[in-house]
Short mmCIF file of C-alpha atoms and ligand atoms in Angstrom, two decimals:
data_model
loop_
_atom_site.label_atom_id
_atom_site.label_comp_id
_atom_site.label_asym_id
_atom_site.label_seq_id
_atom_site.Cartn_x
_atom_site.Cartn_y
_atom_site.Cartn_z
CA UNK W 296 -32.86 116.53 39.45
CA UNK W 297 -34.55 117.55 36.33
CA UNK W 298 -35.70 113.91 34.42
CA UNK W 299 -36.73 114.83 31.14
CA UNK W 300 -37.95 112.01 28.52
CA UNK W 301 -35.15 110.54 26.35
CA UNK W 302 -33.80 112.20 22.98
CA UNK W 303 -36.25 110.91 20.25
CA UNK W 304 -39.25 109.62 22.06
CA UNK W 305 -42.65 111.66 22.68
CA UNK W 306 -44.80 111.91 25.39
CA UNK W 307 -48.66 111.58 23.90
CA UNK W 308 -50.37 113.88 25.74
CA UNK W 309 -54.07 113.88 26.78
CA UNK W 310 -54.86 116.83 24.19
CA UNK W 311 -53.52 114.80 20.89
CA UNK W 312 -54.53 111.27 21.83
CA UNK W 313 -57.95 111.82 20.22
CA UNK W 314 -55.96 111.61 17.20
CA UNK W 315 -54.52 108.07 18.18
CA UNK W 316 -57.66 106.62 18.99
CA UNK W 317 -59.09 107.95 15.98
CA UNK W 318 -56.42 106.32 13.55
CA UNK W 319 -56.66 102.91 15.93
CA UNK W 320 -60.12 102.47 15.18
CA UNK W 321 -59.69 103.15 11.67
CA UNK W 322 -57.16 100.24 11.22
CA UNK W 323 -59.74 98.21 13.24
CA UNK W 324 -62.25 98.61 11.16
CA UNK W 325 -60.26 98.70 7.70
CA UNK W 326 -58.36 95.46 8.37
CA UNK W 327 -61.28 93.52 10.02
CA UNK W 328 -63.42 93.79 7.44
CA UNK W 329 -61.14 92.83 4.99
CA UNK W 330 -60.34 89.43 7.14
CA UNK W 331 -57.69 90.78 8.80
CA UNK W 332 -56.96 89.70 12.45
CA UNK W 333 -54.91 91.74 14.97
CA UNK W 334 -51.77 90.12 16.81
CA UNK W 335 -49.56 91.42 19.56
CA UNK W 336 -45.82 90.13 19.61
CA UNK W 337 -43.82 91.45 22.45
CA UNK W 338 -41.90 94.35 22.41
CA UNK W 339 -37.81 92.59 22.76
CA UNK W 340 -37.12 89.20 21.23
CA UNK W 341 -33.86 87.89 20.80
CA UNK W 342 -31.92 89.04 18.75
CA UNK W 343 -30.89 87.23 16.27
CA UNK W 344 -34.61 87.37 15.17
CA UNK W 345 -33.75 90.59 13.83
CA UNK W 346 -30.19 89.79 12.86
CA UNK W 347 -31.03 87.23 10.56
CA UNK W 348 -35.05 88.22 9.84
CA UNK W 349 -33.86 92.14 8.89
CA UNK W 350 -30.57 90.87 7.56
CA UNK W 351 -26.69 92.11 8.95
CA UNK W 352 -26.35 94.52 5.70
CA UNK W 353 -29.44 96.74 7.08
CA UNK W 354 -29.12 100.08 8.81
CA UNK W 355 -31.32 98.58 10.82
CA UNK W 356 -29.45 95.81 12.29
CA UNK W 357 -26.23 97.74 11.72
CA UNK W 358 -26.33 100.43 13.96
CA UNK W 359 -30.15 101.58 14.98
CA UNK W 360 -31.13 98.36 17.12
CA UNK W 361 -31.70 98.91 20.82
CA UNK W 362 -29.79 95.80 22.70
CA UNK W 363 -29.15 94.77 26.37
CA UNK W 364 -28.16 92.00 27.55
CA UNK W 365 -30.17 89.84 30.21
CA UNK W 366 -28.94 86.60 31.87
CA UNK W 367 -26.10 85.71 29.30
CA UNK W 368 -28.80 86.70 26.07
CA UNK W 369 -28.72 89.10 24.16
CA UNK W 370 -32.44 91.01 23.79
CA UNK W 371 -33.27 93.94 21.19
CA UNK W 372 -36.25 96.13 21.57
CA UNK W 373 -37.71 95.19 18.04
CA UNK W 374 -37.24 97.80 15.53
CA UNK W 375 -40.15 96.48 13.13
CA UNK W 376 -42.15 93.77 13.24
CA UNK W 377 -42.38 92.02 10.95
CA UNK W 378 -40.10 89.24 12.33
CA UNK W 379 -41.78 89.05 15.22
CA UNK W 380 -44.55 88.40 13.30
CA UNK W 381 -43.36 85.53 11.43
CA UNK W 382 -41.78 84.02 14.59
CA UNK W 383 -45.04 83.83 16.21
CA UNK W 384 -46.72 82.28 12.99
CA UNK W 385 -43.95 79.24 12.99
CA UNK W 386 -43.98 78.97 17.06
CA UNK W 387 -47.84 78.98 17.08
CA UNK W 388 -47.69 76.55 14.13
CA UNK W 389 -49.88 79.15 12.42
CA UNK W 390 -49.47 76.80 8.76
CA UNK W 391 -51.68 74.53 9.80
CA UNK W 392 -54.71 77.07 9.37
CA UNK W 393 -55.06 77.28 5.66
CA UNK W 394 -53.89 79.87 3.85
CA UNK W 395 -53.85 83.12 3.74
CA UNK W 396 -53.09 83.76 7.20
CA UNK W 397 -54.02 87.52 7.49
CA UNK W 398 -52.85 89.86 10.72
CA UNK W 399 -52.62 92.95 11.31
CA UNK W 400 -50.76 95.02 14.25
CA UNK W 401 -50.17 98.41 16.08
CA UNK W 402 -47.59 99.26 18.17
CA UNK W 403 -44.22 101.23 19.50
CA UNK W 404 -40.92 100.60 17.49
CA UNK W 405 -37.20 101.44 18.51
CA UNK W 406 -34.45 102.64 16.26
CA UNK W 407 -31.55 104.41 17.60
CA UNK W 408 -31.38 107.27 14.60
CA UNK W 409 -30.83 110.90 14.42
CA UNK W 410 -33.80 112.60 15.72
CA UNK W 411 -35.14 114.97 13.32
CA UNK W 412 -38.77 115.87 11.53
CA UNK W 413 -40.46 112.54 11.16
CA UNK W 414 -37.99 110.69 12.45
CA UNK W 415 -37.88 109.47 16.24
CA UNK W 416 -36.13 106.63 18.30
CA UNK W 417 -39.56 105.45 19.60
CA UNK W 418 -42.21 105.48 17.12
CA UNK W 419 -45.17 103.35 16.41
CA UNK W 420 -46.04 101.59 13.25
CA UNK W 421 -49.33 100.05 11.99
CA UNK W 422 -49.40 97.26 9.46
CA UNK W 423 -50.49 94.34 7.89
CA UNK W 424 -48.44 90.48 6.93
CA UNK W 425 -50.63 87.83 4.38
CA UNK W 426 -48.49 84.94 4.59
CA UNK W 427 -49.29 82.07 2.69
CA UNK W 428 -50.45 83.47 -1.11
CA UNK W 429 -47.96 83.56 -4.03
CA UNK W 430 -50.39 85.08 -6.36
CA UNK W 431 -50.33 88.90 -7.36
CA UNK W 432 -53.69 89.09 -5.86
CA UNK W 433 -52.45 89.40 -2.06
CA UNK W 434 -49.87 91.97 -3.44
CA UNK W 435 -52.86 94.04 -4.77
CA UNK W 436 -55.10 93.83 -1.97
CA UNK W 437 -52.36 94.67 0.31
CA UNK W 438 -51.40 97.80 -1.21
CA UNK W 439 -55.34 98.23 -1.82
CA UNK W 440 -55.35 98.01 2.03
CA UNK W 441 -53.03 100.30 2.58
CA UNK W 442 -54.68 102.89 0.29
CA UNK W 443 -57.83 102.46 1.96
CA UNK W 444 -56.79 102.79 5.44
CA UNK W 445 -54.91 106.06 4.60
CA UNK W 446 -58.11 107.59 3.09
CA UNK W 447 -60.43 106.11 5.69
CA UNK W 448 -58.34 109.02 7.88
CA UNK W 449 -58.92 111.59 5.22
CA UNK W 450 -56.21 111.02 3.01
CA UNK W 451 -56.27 111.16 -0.68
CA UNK W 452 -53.64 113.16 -1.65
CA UNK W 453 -50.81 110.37 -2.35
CA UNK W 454 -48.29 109.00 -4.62
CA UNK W 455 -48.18 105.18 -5.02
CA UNK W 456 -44.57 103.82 -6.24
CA UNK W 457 -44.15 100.45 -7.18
CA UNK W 458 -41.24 98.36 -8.05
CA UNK W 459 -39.84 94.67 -9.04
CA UNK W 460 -36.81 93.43 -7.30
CA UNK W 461 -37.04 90.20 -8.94
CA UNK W 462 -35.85 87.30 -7.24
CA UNK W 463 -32.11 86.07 -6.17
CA UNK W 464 -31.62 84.95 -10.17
CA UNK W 465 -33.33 87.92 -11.71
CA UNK W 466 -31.05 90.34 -8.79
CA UNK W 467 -27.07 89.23 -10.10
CA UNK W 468 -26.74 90.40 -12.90
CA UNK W 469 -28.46 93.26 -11.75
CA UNK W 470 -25.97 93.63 -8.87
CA UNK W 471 -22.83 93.20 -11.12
CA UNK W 472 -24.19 96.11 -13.77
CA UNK W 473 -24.84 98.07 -10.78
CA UNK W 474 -21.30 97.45 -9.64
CA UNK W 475 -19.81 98.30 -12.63
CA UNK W 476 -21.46 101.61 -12.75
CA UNK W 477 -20.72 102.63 -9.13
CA UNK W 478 -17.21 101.14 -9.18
CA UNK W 479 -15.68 104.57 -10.25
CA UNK W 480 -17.08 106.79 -7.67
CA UNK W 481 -16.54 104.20 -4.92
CA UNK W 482 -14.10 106.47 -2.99
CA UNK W 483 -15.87 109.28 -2.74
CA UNK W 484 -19.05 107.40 -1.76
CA UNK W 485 -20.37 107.05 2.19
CA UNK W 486 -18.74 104.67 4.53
CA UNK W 487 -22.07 102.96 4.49
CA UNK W 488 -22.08 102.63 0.92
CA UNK W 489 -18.25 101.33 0.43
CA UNK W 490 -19.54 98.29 2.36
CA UNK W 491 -22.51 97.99 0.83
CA UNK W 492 -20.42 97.75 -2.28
CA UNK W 493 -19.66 94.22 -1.62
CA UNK W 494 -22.21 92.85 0.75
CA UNK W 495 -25.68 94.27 -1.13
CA UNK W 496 -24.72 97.08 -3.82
CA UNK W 497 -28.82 97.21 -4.07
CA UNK W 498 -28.89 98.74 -0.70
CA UNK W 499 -26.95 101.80 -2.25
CA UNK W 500 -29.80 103.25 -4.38
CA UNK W 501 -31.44 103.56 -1.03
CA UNK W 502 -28.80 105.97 0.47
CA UNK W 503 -30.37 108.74 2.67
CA UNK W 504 -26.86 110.64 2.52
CA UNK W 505 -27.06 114.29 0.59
CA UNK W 506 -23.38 113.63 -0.88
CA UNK W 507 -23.97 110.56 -2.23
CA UNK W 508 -27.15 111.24 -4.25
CA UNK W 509 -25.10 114.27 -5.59
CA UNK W 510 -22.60 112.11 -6.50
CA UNK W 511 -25.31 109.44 -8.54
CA UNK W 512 -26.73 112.59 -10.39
CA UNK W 513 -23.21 113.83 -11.29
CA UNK W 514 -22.36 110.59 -12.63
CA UNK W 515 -25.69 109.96 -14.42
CA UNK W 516 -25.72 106.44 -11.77
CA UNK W 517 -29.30 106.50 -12.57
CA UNK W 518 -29.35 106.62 -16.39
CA UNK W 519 -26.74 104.15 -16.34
CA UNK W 520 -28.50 101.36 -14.88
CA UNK W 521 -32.00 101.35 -15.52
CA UNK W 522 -34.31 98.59 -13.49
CA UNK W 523 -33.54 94.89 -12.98
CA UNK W 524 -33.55 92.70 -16.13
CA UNK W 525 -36.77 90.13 -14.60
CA UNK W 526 -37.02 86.34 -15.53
CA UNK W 527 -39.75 85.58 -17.07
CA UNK W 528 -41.54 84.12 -13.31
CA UNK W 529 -41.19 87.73 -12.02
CA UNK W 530 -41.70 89.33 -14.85
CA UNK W 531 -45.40 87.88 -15.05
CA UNK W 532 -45.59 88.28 -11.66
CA UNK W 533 -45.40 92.48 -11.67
CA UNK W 534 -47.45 92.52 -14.73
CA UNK W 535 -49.68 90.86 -13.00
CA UNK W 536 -49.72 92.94 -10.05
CA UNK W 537 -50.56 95.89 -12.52
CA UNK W 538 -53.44 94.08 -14.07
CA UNK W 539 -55.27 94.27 -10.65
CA UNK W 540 -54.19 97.26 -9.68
CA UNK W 541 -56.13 98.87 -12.42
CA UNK W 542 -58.70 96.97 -11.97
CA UNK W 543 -58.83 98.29 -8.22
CA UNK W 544 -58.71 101.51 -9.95
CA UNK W 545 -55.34 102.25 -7.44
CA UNK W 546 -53.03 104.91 -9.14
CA UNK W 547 -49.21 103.68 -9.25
CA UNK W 548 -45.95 105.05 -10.57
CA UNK W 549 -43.20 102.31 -11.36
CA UNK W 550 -39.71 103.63 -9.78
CA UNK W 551 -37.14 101.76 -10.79
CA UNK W 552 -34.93 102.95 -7.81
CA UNK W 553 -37.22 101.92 -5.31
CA UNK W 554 -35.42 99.27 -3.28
CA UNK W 555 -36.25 99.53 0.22
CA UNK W 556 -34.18 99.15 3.53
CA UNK W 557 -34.94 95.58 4.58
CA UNK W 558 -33.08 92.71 3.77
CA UNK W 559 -35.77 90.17 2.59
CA UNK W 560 -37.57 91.65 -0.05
CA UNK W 561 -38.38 89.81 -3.54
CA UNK W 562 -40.20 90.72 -6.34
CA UNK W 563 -42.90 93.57 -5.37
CA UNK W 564 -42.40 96.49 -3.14
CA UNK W 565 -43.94 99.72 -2.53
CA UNK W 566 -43.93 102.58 -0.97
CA UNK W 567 -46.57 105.48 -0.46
CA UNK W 568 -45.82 109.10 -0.47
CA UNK W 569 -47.28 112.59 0.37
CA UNK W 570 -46.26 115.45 -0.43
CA UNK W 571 -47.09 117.32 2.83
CA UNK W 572 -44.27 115.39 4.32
CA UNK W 573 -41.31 117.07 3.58
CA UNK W 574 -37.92 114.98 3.42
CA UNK W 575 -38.94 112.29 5.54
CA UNK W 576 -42.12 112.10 2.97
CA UNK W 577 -42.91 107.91 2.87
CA UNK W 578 -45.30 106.98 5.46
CA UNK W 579 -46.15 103.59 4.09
CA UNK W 580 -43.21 100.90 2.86
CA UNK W 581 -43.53 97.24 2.36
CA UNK W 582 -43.61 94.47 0.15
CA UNK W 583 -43.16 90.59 -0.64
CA UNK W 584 -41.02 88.70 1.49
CA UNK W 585 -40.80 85.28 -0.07
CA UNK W 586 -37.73 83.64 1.52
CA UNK W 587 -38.26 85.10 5.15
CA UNK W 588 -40.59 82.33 6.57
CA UNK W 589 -37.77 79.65 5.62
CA UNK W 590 -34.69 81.65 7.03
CA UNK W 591 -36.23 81.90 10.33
CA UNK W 592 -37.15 78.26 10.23
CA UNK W 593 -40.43 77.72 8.73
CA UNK W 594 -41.42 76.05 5.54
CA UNK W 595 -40.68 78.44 2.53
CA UNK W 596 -44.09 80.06 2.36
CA UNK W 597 -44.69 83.03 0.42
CA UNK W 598 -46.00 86.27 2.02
CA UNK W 599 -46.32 90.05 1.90
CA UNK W 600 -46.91 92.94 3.85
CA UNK W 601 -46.23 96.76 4.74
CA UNK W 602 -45.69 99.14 7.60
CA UNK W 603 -46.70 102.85 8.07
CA UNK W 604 -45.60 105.44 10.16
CA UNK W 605 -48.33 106.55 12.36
CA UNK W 606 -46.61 109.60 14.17
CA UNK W 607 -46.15 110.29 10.18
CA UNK W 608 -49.69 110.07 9.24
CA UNK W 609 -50.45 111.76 12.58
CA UNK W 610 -49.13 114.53 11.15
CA UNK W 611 -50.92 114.52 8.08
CA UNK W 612 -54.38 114.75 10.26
CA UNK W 613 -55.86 117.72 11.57
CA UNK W 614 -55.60 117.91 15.12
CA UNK W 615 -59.19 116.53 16.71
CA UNK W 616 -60.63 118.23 19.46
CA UNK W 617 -61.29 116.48 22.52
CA UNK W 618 -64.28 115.36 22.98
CA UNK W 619 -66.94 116.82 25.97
CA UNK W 620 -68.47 115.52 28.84
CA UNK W 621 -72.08 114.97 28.44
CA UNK W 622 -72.90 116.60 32.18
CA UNK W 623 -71.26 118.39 34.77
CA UNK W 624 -72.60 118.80 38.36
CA UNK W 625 -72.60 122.17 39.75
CA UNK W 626 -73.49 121.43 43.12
CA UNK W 627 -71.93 122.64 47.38
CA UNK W 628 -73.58 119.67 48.26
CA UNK W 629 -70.98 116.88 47.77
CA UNK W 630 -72.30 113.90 48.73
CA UNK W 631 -75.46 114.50 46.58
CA UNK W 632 -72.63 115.83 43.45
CA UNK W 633 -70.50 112.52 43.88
CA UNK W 634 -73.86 110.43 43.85
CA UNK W 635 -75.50 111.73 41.15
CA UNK W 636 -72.44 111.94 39.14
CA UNK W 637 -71.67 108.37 39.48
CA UNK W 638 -75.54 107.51 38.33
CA UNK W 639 -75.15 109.31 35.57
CA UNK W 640 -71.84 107.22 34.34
CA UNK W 641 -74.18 104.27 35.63
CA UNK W 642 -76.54 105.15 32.81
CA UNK W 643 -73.96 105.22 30.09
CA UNK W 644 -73.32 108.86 30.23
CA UNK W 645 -69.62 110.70 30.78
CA UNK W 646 -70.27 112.82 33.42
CA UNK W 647 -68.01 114.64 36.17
CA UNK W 648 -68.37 117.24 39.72
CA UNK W 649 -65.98 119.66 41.03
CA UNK W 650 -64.19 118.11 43.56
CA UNK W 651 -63.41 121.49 45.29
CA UNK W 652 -67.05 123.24 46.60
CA UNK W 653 -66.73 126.48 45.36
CA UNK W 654 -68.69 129.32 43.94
CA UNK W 655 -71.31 127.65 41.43
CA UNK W 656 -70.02 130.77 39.01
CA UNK W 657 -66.28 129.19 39.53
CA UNK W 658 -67.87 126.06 38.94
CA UNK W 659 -70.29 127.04 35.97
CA UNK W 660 -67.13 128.17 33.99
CA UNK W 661 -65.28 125.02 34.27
CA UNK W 662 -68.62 123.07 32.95
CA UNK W 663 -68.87 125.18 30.19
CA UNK W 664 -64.89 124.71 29.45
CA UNK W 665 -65.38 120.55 29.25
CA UNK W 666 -69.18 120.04 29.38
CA UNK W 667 -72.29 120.00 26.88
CA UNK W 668 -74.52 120.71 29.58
CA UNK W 669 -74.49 121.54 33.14
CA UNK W 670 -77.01 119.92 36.04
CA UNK W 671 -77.26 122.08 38.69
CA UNK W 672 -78.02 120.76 42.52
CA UNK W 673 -78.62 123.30 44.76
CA UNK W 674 -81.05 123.41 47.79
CA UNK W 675 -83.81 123.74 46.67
CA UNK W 676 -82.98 121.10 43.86
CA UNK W 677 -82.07 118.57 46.40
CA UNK W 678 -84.94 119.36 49.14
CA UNK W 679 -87.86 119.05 45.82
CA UNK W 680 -85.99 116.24 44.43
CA UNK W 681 -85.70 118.15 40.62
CA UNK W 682 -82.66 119.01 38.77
CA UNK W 683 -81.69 121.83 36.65
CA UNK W 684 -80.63 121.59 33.54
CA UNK W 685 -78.72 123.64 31.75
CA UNK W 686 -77.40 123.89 27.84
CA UNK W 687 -74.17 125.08 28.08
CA UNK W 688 -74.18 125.91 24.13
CA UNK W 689 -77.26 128.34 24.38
CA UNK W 690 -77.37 129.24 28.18
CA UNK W 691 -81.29 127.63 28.09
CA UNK W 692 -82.38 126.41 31.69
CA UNK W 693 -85.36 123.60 32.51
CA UNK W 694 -86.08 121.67 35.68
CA UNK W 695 -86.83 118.32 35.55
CA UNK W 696 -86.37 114.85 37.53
CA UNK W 697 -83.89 112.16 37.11
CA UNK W 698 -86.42 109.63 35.81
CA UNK W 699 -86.83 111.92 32.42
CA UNK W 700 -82.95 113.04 32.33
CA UNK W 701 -82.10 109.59 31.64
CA UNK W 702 -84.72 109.11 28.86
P1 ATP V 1053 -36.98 105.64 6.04
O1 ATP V 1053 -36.52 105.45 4.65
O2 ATP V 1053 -37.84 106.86 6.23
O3 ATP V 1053 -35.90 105.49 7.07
P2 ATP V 1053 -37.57 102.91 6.40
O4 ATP V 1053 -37.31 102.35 5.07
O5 ATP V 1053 -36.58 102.76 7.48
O6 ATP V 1053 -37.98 104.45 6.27
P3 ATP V 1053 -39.62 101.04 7.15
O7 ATP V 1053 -38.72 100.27 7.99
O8 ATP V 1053 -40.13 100.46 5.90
O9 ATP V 1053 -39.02 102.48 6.90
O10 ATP V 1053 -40.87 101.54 8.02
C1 ATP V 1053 -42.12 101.89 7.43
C2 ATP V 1053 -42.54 103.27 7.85
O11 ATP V 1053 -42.29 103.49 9.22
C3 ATP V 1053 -41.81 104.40 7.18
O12 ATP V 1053 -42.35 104.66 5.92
C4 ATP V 1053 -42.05 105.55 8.13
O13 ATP V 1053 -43.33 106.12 7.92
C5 ATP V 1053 -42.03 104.86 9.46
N1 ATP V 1053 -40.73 105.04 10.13
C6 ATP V 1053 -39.59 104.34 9.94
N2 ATP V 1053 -38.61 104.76 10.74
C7 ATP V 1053 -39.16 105.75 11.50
C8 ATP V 1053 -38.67 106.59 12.55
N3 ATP V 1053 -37.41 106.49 13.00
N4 ATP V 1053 -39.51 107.51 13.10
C9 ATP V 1053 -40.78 107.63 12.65
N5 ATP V 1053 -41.30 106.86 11.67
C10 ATP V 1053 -40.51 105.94 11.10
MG1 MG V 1054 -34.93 103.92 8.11
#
């Protein structure tokens, strides 16, 4: 029998997990000291969570969630999270605190897609929710946060899109233009998109399918319906939003078409871009999701928030090497090896022995492969109580005793 992992999920093997750490520690330190705090949902919740918190029109809850039944309920691995997010903040009463409540969170995600570039069925997404703030502030200093964190790993090289969906009101008329423009194409469109047609014609600027973008540029879709008509709430809103991001100095482009996958969106979303991405090139989407707290059975309180990719943004970092032991003991004495090896990592130091006892030639070579230096404990070592050290970069040798080692 030949197990091999599933279709769509990754092993993260020894060599590349420097990489993960590295971008870990970066969110820790970008989110904390911008008052973020991190949470940990579990991984299935029940799903209607998802049903109703990433909405029955969605891809998503259409046909990529992961379910099972378990004792008469139905579970689904969760395929974002922010839902699971918001569920925690109404079961933990998290309103009391006053607002914002900001958290941030890391962690494996399951869609059931077609495996390609950039796109797996396990993947793992870092990102922030501020729930509680209305104002265009939080909308700028979450996309501020997101900018920051992405350079923070070395990235500079991006393309910030912006957009206004309005709100329900500013959305129908909207909707009905959109409609109109569509309606003469419909046939030829996806099967996705025909039902989008009635249930969220939004959804269809966000089709990933080759024919149907042909089919918008044939028919000019895009010149036809140019961006939502906002009332004048939303409309101050997004200026708003613009006002500080210039004053944060952030670079944005307004598209129009941007409408994002999820469900719950109102008024701002975003998305950020590189161009070393290829087709799957956004690593970063989110936005303001107004109405979500309420429809999972909170008081209506206003929030925002984004997820990124991070097997994307992996891939946007060079490789890091692994890091190297501080000693290695070359020793065929193996009691003394084991002993002074576990001192060492006593004394704060990453240190390791050859299990095996073989030639100290066999053995320098392997120090040299994963060590900075080597100690060597050989007889005469061990019977005068000195060690020898030895720089494994430039082949230098001293003696010396444990006591001064350690200093
Ligand atoms: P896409 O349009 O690429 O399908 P999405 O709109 O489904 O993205 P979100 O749900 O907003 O994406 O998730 C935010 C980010 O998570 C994406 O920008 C992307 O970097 C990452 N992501 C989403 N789905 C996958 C996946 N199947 N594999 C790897 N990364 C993913
Ligand atoms: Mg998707």
């Amino acid at each position: 029998m030949n197990i091999k992992a599933q279709k769509g999920t990754k092993d993260i093997l020894p060599e590349e997990i420097e990489n993960w750490h590295f971008i870990q520690k970066a969110a820790e330190e970008v989110f904390t000291k911008a008052n973020f705090k991190e949470i940990r949902t579990p991984i299935f919740e029940d799903t209607s969570l998802f049903e109703r918190g990433v909405g029955d029109t969605t891809d998503i809850v259409n046909k990529e969630m992961y379910t099972f039944e378990k004792s008469d309920r139905s579970l689904t691995l969760r395929p974002e999270n922010t839902a699971g997010v918001v569920r925690a903040y109404i079961e933990h009463n998290m309103f009391r605190q006053s607002p914002p409540l900001k958290l941030w969170y890391f962690g494996p995600m399951f869609r059931y897609e077609r495996p390609q570039a950039g796109r797996q069925r396990q993947f793992h997404q870092v990102g922030v929710e501020m729930i509680g703030i209305q104002d265009a502030s939080a909308d700028a200093e979450c996309i501020k946060l997101a900018v920051d964190f992405l350079k923070s790993v070395g990235l500079n090289d991006l393309l910030v899109e912006i957009n206004s969906l309005g709100c329900s009101e500013c959305r129908k008329e909207y909707k009905e233009g959109l409609k109109q423009a569509i309606k003469p194409f419909l046939n030829d469109l996806c099967e996705d998109c025909k039902s989008r047609f009635e249930k969220n014609p939004l959804r269809i600027l966000d089709c990933k399918n080759e024919s149907c973008n042909k089919l918008f540029e044939e028919n000019n879709l895009k010149e036809k319906v140019s961006g939502i008509k906002l009332c004048p709430e939303c409309a101050q809103h997004y200026t708003k939003l613009k006002e500080y991001l210039d004053i944060l100095n952030i670079k944005y482009k307004e598209n129009t078409f941007l409408v994002r996958g999820l469900d719950y969106y109102t008024k701002t979303v975003f998305e950020i871009k590189s161009n070393n991405l290829g087709a799957q090139n956004a690593v970063c989407g989110g936005g303001r999701y107004d109405g979500l707290v309420e429809l999972l059975g909170g008081q209506s309180t206003p929030a925002i928030g984004w997820a990124m990719g991070v097997e994307r943004l992996n891939s946007l970092i060079p490789q890091i090497e692994e890091k190297k032991l501080d000693y290695f003991v070359v020793s065929d004495n193996q009691p003394e090896a084991i002993k002074l090896t576990s001192k060492l990592r006593e004394h704060g130091f990453s240190a390791e022995f050859d299990y095996n006892t073989r030639k100290f030639t066999k053995q320098l070579e392997k120090a040299s492969k994963s060590a900075s230096y080597a100690i060597i404990l050989g007889e005469d070592e061990i019977n005068n109580n000195y060690l020898t050290l030895k720089d494994l970069n430039t082949s230098e040798q001293k003696k010396l005793k444990f006591e001064d080692l350690i200093k």
